[in-house]
Amino acid sequence: MGHYDVVVVGAGHAGCEAALAAARLGASAALVTINLSEIGKMPCNPAIGGPGKSQLVREVDALGGEMARLTDRSMLNVRLLNTSKGKAMQVRRAQTDRFLYARLWKKTLEETDGLDLIEGMVEGVPVEGGRVAGVVLREGLFLAARTVVLTPGTFLDGRVVVGRLAYPGGRSGEPPSVGLAASLRALGLRTGRLNTGTTPRVHRASLDVSSLERQDTSRIPLSFSFWDEPIVLANDFPVYVTRTTEETHRIVRENLAESPNYNGLVGGESPRHCPTLESKVVRFPERTSHRVYLEPEGRETAEVYLQGIYTAFPPEIQERIVHSVPGLEGARIERYGYDIEYDYVDPRQLEASLEVKEIEGLFLAGQINGTTGYEEAAAQGLLAGINAAQRVRGEEPLVLSRTQAFAGVLVDDLVTKGVTEPYRMLPSRAEHRITLREGNADLRLGGIGHAIGLLSKARHEKVLERRRSIERILEALRERRASPGDPLNQRLIERGSSPLLANGASLYEILRRPEIRLADLVPGDDVPEDVASEVEIEVKYSGCLAQHSREIERLVRLENRLIPGDLDYTVLANLSTEGRELLGRARPRSLGQAARVPGVPQADLSMLAIHLRRLGA
C-alpha cells in the first residue's frame, strides 16, 4: 500500500504518543488500529496521575508528549495527594471525561502532518535479514516500514473471562490479536501470560451518596501540563468514598470457586498493586472493609466506576457484592467487571531504547512489555516513537537513566529485571525520588525534549526562565542575613518559630525551618507558585538532595563504565557459572546495569570491573 519511516500498531496511550512523536520529528508515520473509533480509550478507570504515575505524566509533558495537555482539557476533578507530607512528595491525580479524552486524542492525531490513520488488524511483522520490513494486515495490505512500534495493549491472544465463561477478546466487545501473537512467537521472541481486570460500572442516579465521604475538586489552581495555565474546576463531579462490609467479604469467601482467579480458569499473573476484591479478602482476612471510590466517567454519561471492586465473578454474584456496599444498595450495574488474560513479550529481550535486540527497527511499548497503567504506557510509547524516528535519522537513541527520570527507572527495570507480574510504577522503585519530583520534570527533561526537536523554542525558553528565577531567589536567600533587630524576627515569632540569635542567620538558613514559607521571608514579592514551591523544596530538602547528588555521581560513574557489546562472558574464568550465564543472557550495556541484573553475585561484579579496567573501558 505504502512505505513509511515508522508504522505504529495499536492506538492506546503508548501507540498514540509513539505515532505523534515520530510524526512531529519529521518521520512519515502510520498508526494502525483495529477500530479508529476506539483511539485513546480508557478501558479501566478514567483517572490520570497519582504516586509514581504523576511523575511519568509530567515527564512525558516535559519531553514534548501530549498526555498531560489532553488530561487538562478533559479533567472532571483534580486533587493534590500526599498533602500531609512535604511538597516534594505531593502529586496530582485527576478524574477525566474518558470520552472527551479519547476524542481529543483522535482529533490531535488526525490534525498531525505526516501521520496516516489506518483501520485494520495487523497479522504479521515480516523480518528480512534481521531487520523489520513492515507489517501485514488481515485485510491483505502490506505496509512497508523502516521501523515498527508495536503497542497492542491487552489484545495479544487476549481472552476475556467472567465467572466460568471465557471467550477470545482484546477487551470486552473487541476481537483479540491472534495472528500478531503467533507472528511474534515465530520470530523467536519469548512470551508469557498476564492477567488484569476491571470493575463493574453503575448508573449514577441509582446511588445513594448522602452518607458517603465526598472528595471535591481542588480549590487550588492545578494543571498537569507545564504549558497550561493552572485552573480551578467547577465542583460538579466529586468522587465519593465508601467501604466494603463484612457481608461483602462473606459473599466473596463463600463463592471463591466461581472466581476465575481462584478456580483455575485464569493462569496469567495479576497485578499485585491493583488486586482483585477477592484477593484482598483472601490475603487480608483480618480486614473487615476495604475502600471503594465512586469515580465519574464523563460529563455526558451516567456511568460511575467502582474503583476497588476489581472482580470477574459471575454477574449474579457481582450484583450481590455491589449491593452489600453502603450507598450501592440500589445500584444498577450497566457493565459487569471482567478479567482479561493476554500475551506479553519478556522485556529483557529489548535494548534500553525499547528496540528488540535481535531485530533491527522493531520497537515494543506498553503492556506488551509487561506493564500496566496508562501513564507507564504513554512514557514507553513516547520513548519508542522518539527512538524509532532517531533510528530512521541514523542518530543515537534517547535513553534516560535512573538518575534522570521515573521513565528511566521504568525502562531500566523492564529491560534489566524483566517482570513476574504486571509492572506498575511506584515511587519506591526510584532510588532518587526526591530528586525526580513531578514539579521539576521540566527542569530535568525540557532541554532534552528541545534538543531532540519535540519541545518548541518558546516552551524551552519558559523552562530556562523558570530555572533562572529559582536560581536568582536561592542566591538572594543565601546572601541576605537577618539579625535579632530585623523586623523579620517578629514575623518568625508570630509564626511560632524560634527568634534569631545574636549572630543572626541567612534567609536560606531560616527557610530550612519546617514552619517557615518563602512568603514569610519575601512578603509582597510576586513569586509564581511553581517557582516558590521549587525554591522551598531545594532549601528544605537540601541535605537529602546533596546526599542524592553524591549517590547519583557514583551511579553515573558506573553507567559510564560501558561493556563491549560483543563481550564473551563464557571465557571470563574468574566469574561464577551463574554470573556468566546471567550476564550473558542480559548483556548489560554498562557496569551499572550489570549490578542491577537479578542474581549476579557481588564478587562477579568486582571481577567484571577488573576485566573492564584491563580492556581500558
Coordinates of C-alpha atoms in Angstrom, one line a residue:
M1 CA 0.0 0.0 0.0
G2 CA 2.6 2.5 1.1
H3 CA 6.1 2.9 2.6
Y4 CA 6.6 4.7 5.9
D5 CA 9.5 5.5 8.1
V6 CA 7.5 4.4 11.2
V7 CA 4.4 2.2 11.5
V8 CA 2.8 2.1 14.9
V9 CA 0.5 -0.8 15.7
G10 CA -2.2 0.0 18.4
A11 CA -3.8 3.2 19.4
G12 CA -3.9 3.1 23.2
H13 CA -1.8 5.5 25.2
A14 CA 1.5 4.0 24.1
G15 CA 0.6 4.0 20.4
C16 CA -0.8 7.5 20.4
E17 CA 2.3 9.0 22.0
A18 CA 4.6 7.0 19.7
A19 CA 2.9 7.9 16.5
L20 CA 2.6 11.6 17.4
A21 CA 6.2 11.8 18.5
A22 CA 7.5 10.1 15.3
A23 CA 5.4 12.4 13.0
R24 CA 6.4 15.5 14.9
L25 CA 10.0 14.6 14.5
G26 CA 9.6 14.6 10.7
A27 CA 9.2 10.8 10.1
S28 CA 6.5 9.6 7.7
A29 CA 4.3 7.7 10.0
A30 CA 1.2 5.5 10.1
L31 CA -0.9 4.4 13.1
V32 CA -2.8 1.2 12.5
T33 CA -5.6 0.2 14.9
I34 CA -8.5 -2.3 14.9
N35 CA -11.1 0.4 15.4
L36 CA -10.4 4.1 14.7
S37 CA -13.4 5.0 17.0
E38 CA -11.5 3.5 20.0
I39 CA -8.4 5.6 19.7
G40 CA -7.1 6.8 23.2
K41 CA -9.7 4.7 25.0
M42 CA -9.6 4.3 28.8
P43 CA -10.9 0.8 29.3
C44 CA -10.1 0.9 33.0
N45 CA -10.7 3.7 35.5
P46 CA -10.8 7.2 33.9
A47 CA -8.0 8.6 36.1
I48 CA -4.6 10.0 35.3
G49 CA -1.8 10.5 37.8
G50 CA -1.2 9.5 41.4
P51 CA 2.1 8.5 43.2
G52 CA 4.7 7.4 40.7
K53 CA 2.3 7.9 37.8
S54 CA 2.0 11.7 38.0
Q55 CA 5.8 12.0 37.7
L56 CA 5.6 10.0 34.4
V57 CA 2.8 12.2 33.0
R58 CA 4.9 15.3 33.8
E59 CA 8.0 13.8 32.3
V60 CA 6.1 13.0 29.1
D61 CA 5.0 16.6 29.0
A62 CA 8.5 18.0 29.6
L63 CA 9.8 15.9 26.7
G64 CA 7.1 17.2 24.3
G65 CA 4.4 14.5 24.7
E66 CA 0.7 15.1 24.8
M67 CA -0.9 13.1 27.7
A68 CA -0.7 16.0 30.2
R69 CA -2.3 18.6 27.9
L70 CA -5.2 16.3 27.0
T71 CA -5.7 15.5 30.6
D72 CA -6.0 19.2 31.4
R73 CA -8.7 19.6 28.7
S74 CA -10.8 16.7 29.9
M75 CA -10.5 16.9 33.7
L76 CA -13.7 16.5 35.8
N77 CA -12.0 16.5 39.2
V78 CA -8.4 17.1 40.2
R79 CA -6.7 16.9 43.5
L80 CA -3.3 17.0 45.2
L81 CA -2.4 13.8 47.0
N82 CA 0.0 13.4 49.9
T83 CA -0.7 16.9 51.2
S84 CA 0.1 15.8 54.8
K85 CA 3.7 15.2 53.6
G86 CA 6.3 17.6 52.3
K87 CA 5.9 19.4 49.0
A88 CA 8.5 17.1 47.4
M89 CA 6.1 14.1 47.9
Q90 CA 2.9 15.7 46.7
V91 CA 1.4 14.6 43.3
R92 CA -1.6 15.3 41.2
R93 CA -4.4 12.9 40.3
A94 CA -7.3 13.7 38.0
Q95 CA -10.6 12.1 37.1
T96 CA -11.1 12.7 33.4
D97 CA -14.0 12.6 31.0
R98 CA -12.9 9.4 29.2
F99 CA -15.0 10.0 26.2
L100 CA -13.7 13.6 25.7
Y101 CA -10.1 12.4 26.4
A102 CA -10.4 9.9 23.6
R103 CA -12.0 12.4 21.2
L104 CA -9.2 14.8 21.9
W105 CA -6.6 12.2 21.1
K106 CA -8.3 11.3 17.8
K107 CA -8.5 15.0 16.8
T108 CA -4.9 15.6 17.7
L109 CA -3.7 12.7 15.6
E110 CA -5.9 13.5 12.7
E111 CA -4.6 17.0 12.5
T112 CA -0.9 15.9 12.7
D113 CA 1.0 16.4 9.5
G114 CA 2.8 13.4 8.2
L115 CA 0.7 10.9 10.1
D116 CA -1.8 8.5 8.5
L117 CA -4.5 6.7 10.5
I118 CA -5.4 3.3 9.2
E119 CA -8.1 0.9 10.5
G120 CA -7.1 -2.7 10.2
M121 CA -5.8 -5.8 12.1
V122 CA -2.1 -6.4 11.9
E123 CA -1.5 -10.1 11.5
G124 CA 2.3 -10.3 11.0
V125 CA 5.6 -8.5 11.2
P126 CA 7.9 -9.6 8.4
V127 CA 11.6 -9.6 9.1
E128 CA 14.3 -9.7 6.4
G129 CA 18.0 -10.1 7.1
G130 CA 17.5 -9.3 10.8
R131 CA 15.6 -6.1 10.0
V132 CA 11.9 -5.4 10.3
A133 CA 10.3 -4.9 6.9
G134 CA 6.8 -3.6 7.8
V135 CA 3.5 -5.1 8.8
V136 CA 0.9 -7.3 7.1
L137 CA -2.8 -6.6 7.7
R138 CA -5.5 -9.2 7.9
E139 CA -7.2 -7.3 5.0
G140 CA -4.3 -8.2 2.8
L141 CA -2.4 -4.9 2.8
F142 CA 1.3 -4.7 3.3
L143 CA 2.7 -1.6 4.9
A144 CA 6.5 -1.3 4.2
A145 CA 8.3 0.4 7.0
R146 CA 11.8 1.2 8.1
T147 CA 10.8 0.8 11.7
V148 CA 7.7 -0.6 13.5
V149 CA 6.5 0.2 17.0
L150 CA 4.2 -2.5 18.5
T151 CA 1.8 -1.3 21.2
P152 CA -1.1 -3.9 21.2
G153 CA -2.1 -3.5 24.8
T154 CA -4.0 -6.5 26.1
F155 CA -5.0 -7.7 22.6
L156 CA -2.2 -10.2 22.0
D157 CA -4.1 -13.6 22.1
G158 CA -6.4 -11.9 24.5
R159 CA -9.1 -13.8 26.4
V160 CA -12.0 -12.2 28.4
V161 CA -13.1 -14.1 31.5
V162 CA -16.3 -13.6 33.6
G163 CA -17.1 -16.3 36.1
R164 CA -16.8 -19.6 34.3
L165 CA -17.3 -18.0 30.9
A166 CA -14.2 -17.4 28.8
Y167 CA -14.1 -16.1 25.2
P168 CA -11.5 -14.6 22.8
G169 CA -11.2 -10.8 23.2
G170 CA -8.8 -7.9 23.4
R171 CA -11.2 -6.0 25.6
S172 CA -14.8 -6.6 26.2
G173 CA -16.6 -6.4 22.9
E174 CA -13.4 -6.2 20.8
P175 CA -11.5 -9.0 19.0
P176 CA -8.1 -10.3 20.1
S177 CA -4.9 -10.1 18.0
V178 CA -4.2 -13.8 17.4
G179 CA -2.1 -13.6 14.2
L180 CA 0.3 -10.9 15.6
A181 CA 0.9 -13.0 18.7
A182 CA 1.7 -16.1 16.6
S183 CA 4.0 -13.9 14.4
L184 CA 6.0 -12.7 17.4
R185 CA 6.4 -16.3 18.7
A186 CA 7.5 -17.4 15.2
L187 CA 10.2 -14.7 15.3
G188 CA 11.6 -16.4 18.4
L189 CA 10.5 -13.9 21.0
R190 CA 9.9 -15.3 24.5
T191 CA 6.3 -14.6 25.6
G192 CA 4.3 -15.2 28.7
R193 CA 0.8 -14.6 30.0
L194 CA -0.5 -11.8 32.3
N195 CA -3.9 -11.0 33.6
T196 CA -5.6 -7.8 34.6
G197 CA -9.2 -6.8 35.5
T198 CA -11.8 -4.1 35.6
T199 CA -14.7 -3.2 37.8
P200 CA -18.5 -3.0 37.4
R201 CA -19.9 0.3 36.2
V202 CA -23.1 1.5 37.8
H203 CA -25.7 4.2 36.9
R204 CA -25.2 7.4 38.9
A205 CA -28.9 8.0 39.6
S206 CA -29.1 4.6 41.4
L207 CA -26.6 5.6 44.0
D208 CA -27.3 7.0 47.5
V209 CA -24.3 9.2 48.3
S210 CA -25.9 11.1 51.2
S211 CA -23.9 9.4 53.9
L212 CA -20.6 8.9 51.9
E213 CA -17.3 10.8 52.2
R214 CA -17.1 13.3 49.4
Q215 CA -13.8 14.3 47.7
D216 CA -14.2 17.6 45.9
T217 CA -12.0 19.0 43.2
S218 CA -9.1 21.2 44.4
R219 CA -9.7 24.8 45.2
I220 CA -6.1 25.5 44.4
P221 CA -5.5 26.0 40.7
L222 CA -3.8 22.9 39.1
S223 CA -2.8 21.6 35.8
F224 CA -0.8 18.6 34.6
S225 CA 1.0 20.3 31.8
F226 CA 3.7 22.8 32.4
W227 CA 2.4 24.7 29.4
D228 CA -1.2 25.1 30.6
E229 CA -2.4 27.7 33.0
P230 CA -3.5 26.1 36.2
I231 CA -7.3 26.2 36.8
V232 CA -9.9 25.6 39.4
L233 CA -12.6 23.3 38.0
A234 CA -16.3 23.6 38.7
N235 CA -17.1 21.3 41.6
D236 CA -19.7 19.3 39.6
F237 CA -18.1 15.8 39.6
P238 CA -17.0 14.9 43.1
V239 CA -15.6 11.4 43.9
Y240 CA -17.4 9.6 46.7
V241 CA -15.8 7.1 49.1
T242 CA -17.5 4.1 50.6
R243 CA -16.2 0.8 52.0
T244 CA -16.9 -2.9 51.6
T245 CA -18.6 -4.7 54.6
E246 CA -18.3 -8.0 56.4
E247 CA -21.3 -9.1 54.3
T248 CA -19.3 -8.2 51.2
H249 CA -16.4 -10.4 52.4
R250 CA -18.8 -13.2 53.3
I251 CA -20.2 -13.3 49.8
V252 CA -16.7 -13.3 48.3
R253 CA -15.4 -16.1 50.6
E254 CA -18.4 -18.3 50.0
N255 CA -18.2 -18.0 46.2
L256 CA -14.4 -18.3 45.6
A257 CA -15.0 -21.3 43.4
E258 CA -16.9 -19.1 41.0
S259 CA -14.0 -16.6 40.7
P260 CA -11.7 -17.3 37.6
N261 CA -8.8 -16.0 39.8
Y262 CA -9.4 -19.0 42.2
N263 CA -11.0 -21.7 40.1
G264 CA -8.0 -22.1 37.7
L265 CA -9.7 -20.5 34.7
V266 CA -7.2 -17.7 34.6
G267 CA -3.5 -18.6 34.6
G268 CA -1.7 -15.3 33.9
E269 CA -0.2 -13.4 36.8
S270 CA -2.3 -10.5 38.0
P271 CA -1.1 -7.1 39.3
R272 CA -0.2 -7.2 43.0
H273 CA -0.6 -3.5 43.4
C274 CA -4.0 -3.3 41.9
P275 CA -5.6 -6.5 43.3
T276 CA -9.0 -8.1 42.8
L277 CA -11.5 -7.7 45.5
E278 CA -11.4 -11.5 46.2
S279 CA -7.6 -11.5 46.5
K280 CA -7.8 -8.6 49.1
V281 CA -10.4 -10.6 51.1
V282 CA -8.3 -13.8 51.0
R283 CA -4.9 -12.1 51.6
F284 CA -6.1 -9.8 54.4
P285 CA -8.6 -11.9 56.4
E286 CA -8.2 -9.6 59.4
R287 CA -9.6 -6.6 57.4
T288 CA -13.3 -6.0 57.8
S289 CA -13.5 -3.5 55.0
H290 CA -11.7 -2.0 52.0
R291 CA -12.2 1.4 50.4
V292 CA -14.3 1.8 47.3
Y293 CA -14.1 5.0 45.2
L294 CA -17.1 6.0 43.1
E295 CA -15.5 7.7 40.1
P296 CA -17.4 9.6 37.4
E297 CA -16.7 8.6 33.9
G298 CA -17.7 11.7 31.9
R299 CA -20.0 14.7 31.6
E300 CA -22.3 13.1 29.1
T301 CA -22.7 9.7 30.7
A302 CA -24.2 8.4 33.9
E303 CA -21.7 5.6 34.3
V304 CA -19.7 5.5 37.6
Y305 CA -16.6 3.4 38.0
L306 CA -16.3 1.4 41.3
Q307 CA -12.6 1.7 41.9
G308 CA -11.6 -1.0 44.4
I309 CA -14.1 -3.7 43.2
Y310 CA -12.0 -5.3 40.6
T311 CA -13.7 -8.7 40.0
A312 CA -14.6 -11.2 37.4
F313 CA -17.3 -13.1 39.4
P314 CA -20.4 -14.2 37.5
P315 CA -22.9 -11.3 37.1
E316 CA -25.3 -12.5 39.7
I317 CA -22.5 -12.6 42.4
Q318 CA -21.3 -9.1 41.2
E319 CA -24.8 -7.9 41.9
R320 CA -24.8 -9.2 45.4
I321 CA -21.3 -7.8 46.1
V322 CA -22.2 -4.3 44.8
H323 CA -25.5 -4.2 46.8
S324 CA -23.7 -5.1 50.0
V325 CA -21.7 -1.9 49.9
P326 CA -23.1 1.3 51.7
G327 CA -24.5 3.7 49.1
L328 CA -24.7 1.0 46.5
E329 CA -27.7 -1.0 47.9
G330 CA -29.9 0.0 44.9
A331 CA -27.1 0.4 42.3
R332 CA -28.0 -0.6 38.8
I333 CA -25.0 -2.3 37.1
E334 CA -24.6 -1.2 33.5
R335 CA -21.3 -3.1 32.8
Y336 CA -20.0 -6.0 34.7
G337 CA -16.4 -6.4 35.7
Y338 CA -14.2 -8.9 33.8
D339 CA -10.7 -10.3 33.6
I340 CA -8.5 -10.1 30.5
E341 CA -5.7 -12.6 30.0
Y342 CA -3.1 -11.8 27.3
D343 CA 0.4 -12.4 26.0
Y344 CA 3.4 -10.2 26.8
V345 CA 6.9 -10.3 25.5
D346 CA 9.7 -10.7 28.0
P347 CA 11.2 -7.1 28.0
R348 CA 14.7 -8.4 28.8
Q349 CA 14.9 -9.1 25.0
L350 CA 14.9 -5.3 24.5
E351 CA 17.6 -2.7 24.4
A352 CA 17.2 0.3 26.7
S353 CA 15.9 2.1 23.6
L354 CA 13.0 -0.4 23.6
E355 CA 14.2 -1.9 20.3
V356 CA 14.2 -5.7 20.1
K357 CA 17.9 -6.8 20.4
E358 CA 17.8 -9.3 17.6
I359 CA 15.5 -7.4 15.2
E360 CA 16.7 -4.1 14.0
G361 CA 13.9 -1.5 13.7
L362 CA 11.3 -3.3 15.8
F363 CA 10.3 -1.5 19.0
L364 CA 7.8 -2.5 21.7
A365 CA 6.0 -0.3 24.1
G366 CA 3.2 -0.5 26.7
Q367 CA 1.5 -3.6 28.1
I368 CA 3.3 -5.8 25.5
N369 CA 6.4 -5.2 27.8
G370 CA 4.5 -6.4 30.9
T371 CA 3.5 -3.1 32.3
T372 CA 0.1 -1.9 33.5
G373 CA -1.3 1.6 33.6
Y374 CA -2.0 4.4 31.1
E375 CA 1.0 6.5 32.3
E376 CA 3.5 3.7 32.1
A377 CA 2.3 3.0 28.5
A378 CA 2.5 6.7 27.5
A379 CA 6.0 7.1 28.7
Q380 CA 7.2 4.0 26.9
G381 CA 5.3 5.0 23.8
L382 CA 6.9 8.4 23.7
L383 CA 10.4 7.0 24.1
A384 CA 9.7 4.2 21.5
G385 CA 8.4 6.8 19.0
I386 CA 11.3 9.1 19.5
N387 CA 13.8 6.2 19.1
A388 CA 12.1 4.9 16.0
A389 CA 12.5 8.3 14.4
Q390 CA 16.1 8.5 15.7
R391 CA 16.8 5.1 14.1
V392 CA 15.4 6.4 10.8
R393 CA 17.6 9.5 11.1
G394 CA 20.6 7.4 11.9
E395 CA 21.0 9.2 15.2
E396 CA 21.7 7.8 18.7
P397 CA 18.6 6.7 20.7
L398 CA 17.3 8.6 23.7
V399 CA 18.0 6.5 26.8
L400 CA 17.0 8.1 30.1
S401 CA 19.0 6.9 33.1
R402 CA 17.6 6.1 36.6
T403 CA 19.1 9.3 37.8
Q404 CA 17.2 11.4 35.2
A405 CA 13.6 10.3 35.3
F406 CA 11.0 7.9 36.6
A407 CA 10.7 6.9 32.9
G408 CA 14.3 5.9 33.1
V409 CA 13.7 3.8 36.1
L410 CA 10.7 2.2 34.4
V411 CA 12.6 1.2 31.2
D412 CA 15.7 0.1 33.1
D413 CA 13.6 -2.1 35.4
L414 CA 11.9 -3.7 32.4
V415 CA 15.0 -4.4 30.3
T416 CA 17.2 -5.4 33.2
K417 CA 15.0 -7.3 35.6
G418 CA 12.0 -8.3 33.5
V419 CA 8.6 -8.8 35.1
T420 CA 6.8 -11.6 37.0
E421 CA 3.5 -9.7 37.2
P422 CA 2.1 -6.6 35.5
Y423 CA 4.6 -3.8 36.4
R424 CA 3.3 -0.6 38.0
M425 CA 5.4 2.4 38.5
L426 CA 5.8 3.1 42.3
P427 CA 7.7 5.9 44.0
S428 CA 9.7 3.3 45.9
R429 CA 11.2 1.9 42.7
A430 CA 13.1 5.2 42.2
E431 CA 16.1 5.4 44.4
H432 CA 16.3 9.2 44.0
R433 CA 12.6 10.0 44.0
I434 CA 13.0 13.3 45.9
T435 CA 15.3 14.5 43.1
L436 CA 12.9 13.2 40.5
R437 CA 9.9 15.2 41.5
E438 CA 6.8 15.9 39.4
G439 CA 7.4 19.6 39.9
N440 CA 10.8 19.7 38.4
A441 CA 10.3 17.4 35.4
D442 CA 10.5 20.4 33.0
L443 CA 13.8 21.4 34.6
R444 CA 15.2 17.9 34.3
L445 CA 14.0 17.0 30.8
G446 CA 12.9 20.1 29.0
G447 CA 16.4 20.6 27.5
I448 CA 16.4 17.1 26.2
G449 CA 13.0 17.5 24.6
H450 CA 14.1 20.6 22.9
A451 CA 17.4 19.2 21.7
I452 CA 15.5 16.2 20.1
G453 CA 13.0 18.5 18.4
L454 CA 9.8 17.8 20.3
L455 CA 9.7 20.7 22.6
S456 CA 9.3 24.1 21.0
K457 CA 11.7 27.0 21.4
A458 CA 9.0 29.0 23.2
R459 CA 8.4 26.3 25.8
H460 CA 12.1 25.7 26.3
E461 CA 12.6 29.4 27.0
K462 CA 9.8 29.1 29.6
V463 CA 11.8 26.3 31.2
L464 CA 15.0 28.4 31.2
E465 CA 13.3 31.4 32.7
R466 CA 11.8 29.3 35.5
R467 CA 15.3 27.9 36.2
R468 CA 16.8 31.4 36.2
S469 CA 14.0 32.6 38.6
I470 CA 14.7 29.8 41.0
E471 CA 18.4 30.4 41.0
R472 CA 18.0 34.1 41.5
I473 CA 15.9 33.6 44.6
L474 CA 18.2 31.0 46.0
E475 CA 21.1 33.3 45.6
A476 CA 19.3 36.2 47.2
L477 CA 18.3 33.9 50.2
R478 CA 21.9 32.9 50.7
E479 CA 23.2 36.5 50.5
R480 CA 20.8 38.3 52.8
R481 CA 21.2 37.9 56.5
A482 CA 18.7 38.9 59.3
S483 CA 19.7 39.9 62.8
P484 CA 17.6 40.0 66.0
G485 CA 16.7 43.6 65.3
D486 CA 15.3 42.9 61.9
P487 CA 11.5 43.2 61.5
L488 CA 11.7 39.7 60.1
N489 CA 12.4 38.4 63.6
Q490 CA 9.0 39.5 64.8
R491 CA 7.4 37.6 61.9
L492 CA 9.3 34.5 62.9
I493 CA 7.9 34.7 66.5
E494 CA 4.4 35.3 65.1
R495 CA 4.8 32.1 63.1
G496 CA 5.7 30.2 66.2
S497 CA 9.3 29.9 65.1
S498 CA 12.4 30.5 67.3
P499 CA 13.7 34.0 67.4
L500 CA 17.1 34.8 65.8
L501 CA 20.2 34.6 68.0
A502 CA 22.8 37.4 68.3
N503 CA 24.8 36.4 65.2
G504 CA 21.6 36.2 63.0
A505 CA 21.1 33.8 60.1
S506 CA 20.8 33.9 56.3
L507 CA 17.3 33.7 54.9
Y508 CA 18.3 30.4 53.3
E509 CA 19.0 29.0 56.8
I510 CA 15.7 30.4 58.1
L511 CA 13.7 28.9 55.3
R512 CA 15.0 25.4 56.2
R513 CA 12.8 25.6 59.3
P514 CA 9.7 23.4 58.6
E515 CA 7.2 26.0 59.7
I516 CA 8.6 28.8 57.5
R517 CA 7.4 29.5 54.0
L518 CA 9.1 31.6 51.3
A519 CA 6.3 34.1 51.5
D520 CA 7.2 34.7 55.2
L521 CA 10.7 35.9 54.1
V522 CA 9.9 37.8 51.0
P523 CA 6.4 39.2 51.5
G524 CA 5.0 41.3 48.7
D525 CA 7.2 39.7 46.1
D526 CA 5.3 38.4 43.1
V527 CA 6.8 34.9 43.0
P528 CA 4.9 32.4 40.9
E529 CA 3.7 29.4 42.9
D530 CA 5.6 26.9 40.8
V531 CA 8.8 28.9 41.4
A532 CA 8.2 29.3 45.1
S533 CA 7.4 25.7 45.5
E534 CA 10.7 24.6 43.9
V535 CA 12.7 27.1 46.0
E536 CA 11.2 25.7 49.2
I537 CA 11.9 22.1 48.2
E538 CA 15.5 23.0 47.2
V539 CA 16.1 24.6 50.6
K540 CA 14.1 22.3 53.0
Y541 CA 15.4 19.1 51.4
S542 CA 18.9 20.4 50.8
G543 CA 20.6 17.8 53.0
C544 CA 18.8 14.9 51.3
L545 CA 19.3 16.3 47.9
A546 CA 23.0 16.7 48.5
Q547 CA 23.2 13.1 49.5
H548 CA 21.3 12.1 46.4
S549 CA 23.7 14.1 44.3
R550 CA 26.6 12.1 45.7
E551 CA 24.8 8.9 45.1
I552 CA 23.9 9.9 41.5
E553 CA 27.6 10.8 40.8
R554 CA 28.6 7.3 41.9
L555 CA 25.9 5.7 39.7
V556 CA 26.8 7.9 36.7
R557 CA 30.4 6.6 37.0
L558 CA 29.1 3.0 37.0
E559 CA 26.9 3.8 34.0
N560 CA 29.8 5.3 32.2
R561 CA 31.8 2.1 32.5
L562 CA 30.5 0.7 29.3
I563 CA 30.7 -3.0 28.5
P564 CA 31.6 -4.0 24.9
G565 CA 28.5 -5.4 23.2
D566 CA 30.4 -8.4 21.9
L567 CA 32.0 -9.4 25.3
D568 CA 32.1 -13.2 25.6
Y569 CA 31.2 -13.9 29.3
T570 CA 31.9 -17.6 28.8
V571 CA 35.7 -17.0 28.6
L572 CA 35.8 -15.0 31.9
A573 CA 37.1 -17.7 34.1
N574 CA 37.0 -15.6 37.3
L575 CA 33.2 -15.2 37.1
S576 CA 30.9 -17.8 38.6
T577 CA 29.0 -20.1 36.3
E578 CA 25.8 -18.4 37.5
G579 CA 27.2 -14.9 36.8
R580 CA 28.4 -15.9 33.3
E581 CA 25.0 -17.3 32.5
L582 CA 23.0 -14.3 33.9
L583 CA 25.2 -11.6 32.4
G584 CA 25.4 -13.5 29.1
R585 CA 21.7 -13.6 28.8
A586 CA 21.1 -10.0 30.0
R587 CA 24.0 -8.5 28.0
P588 CA 24.1 -5.3 30.2
R589 CA 25.3 -2.2 28.4
S590 CA 27.2 -0.9 31.5
L591 CA 28.7 -1.9 34.8
G592 CA 25.8 -0.1 36.5
Q593 CA 23.2 -2.1 34.6
A594 CA 25.2 -5.3 35.3
A595 CA 24.9 -4.5 39.0
R596 CA 21.1 -4.5 38.7
V597 CA 20.8 -7.8 36.9
P598 CA 19.0 -10.0 39.5
G599 CA 21.1 -12.8 40.9
V600 CA 24.5 -11.7 39.8
P601 CA 26.9 -12.1 42.8
Q602 CA 28.8 -9.0 44.0
A603 CA 32.1 -10.9 43.6
D604 CA 31.3 -11.3 39.9
L605 CA 30.7 -7.6 39.5
S606 CA 34.1 -6.9 41.1
M607 CA 35.8 -9.3 38.7
L608 CA 33.9 -7.8 35.8
A609 CA 35.1 -4.3 36.8
I610 CA 38.7 -5.5 36.9
H611 CA 38.3 -7.0 33.4
L612 CA 36.9 -3.8 32.1
R613 CA 39.8 -1.8 33.5
R614 CA 42.2 -4.2 31.7
L615 CA 40.3 -3.5 28.5
G616 CA 40.6 0.2 29.1
A617 CA 36.8 0.5 29.3

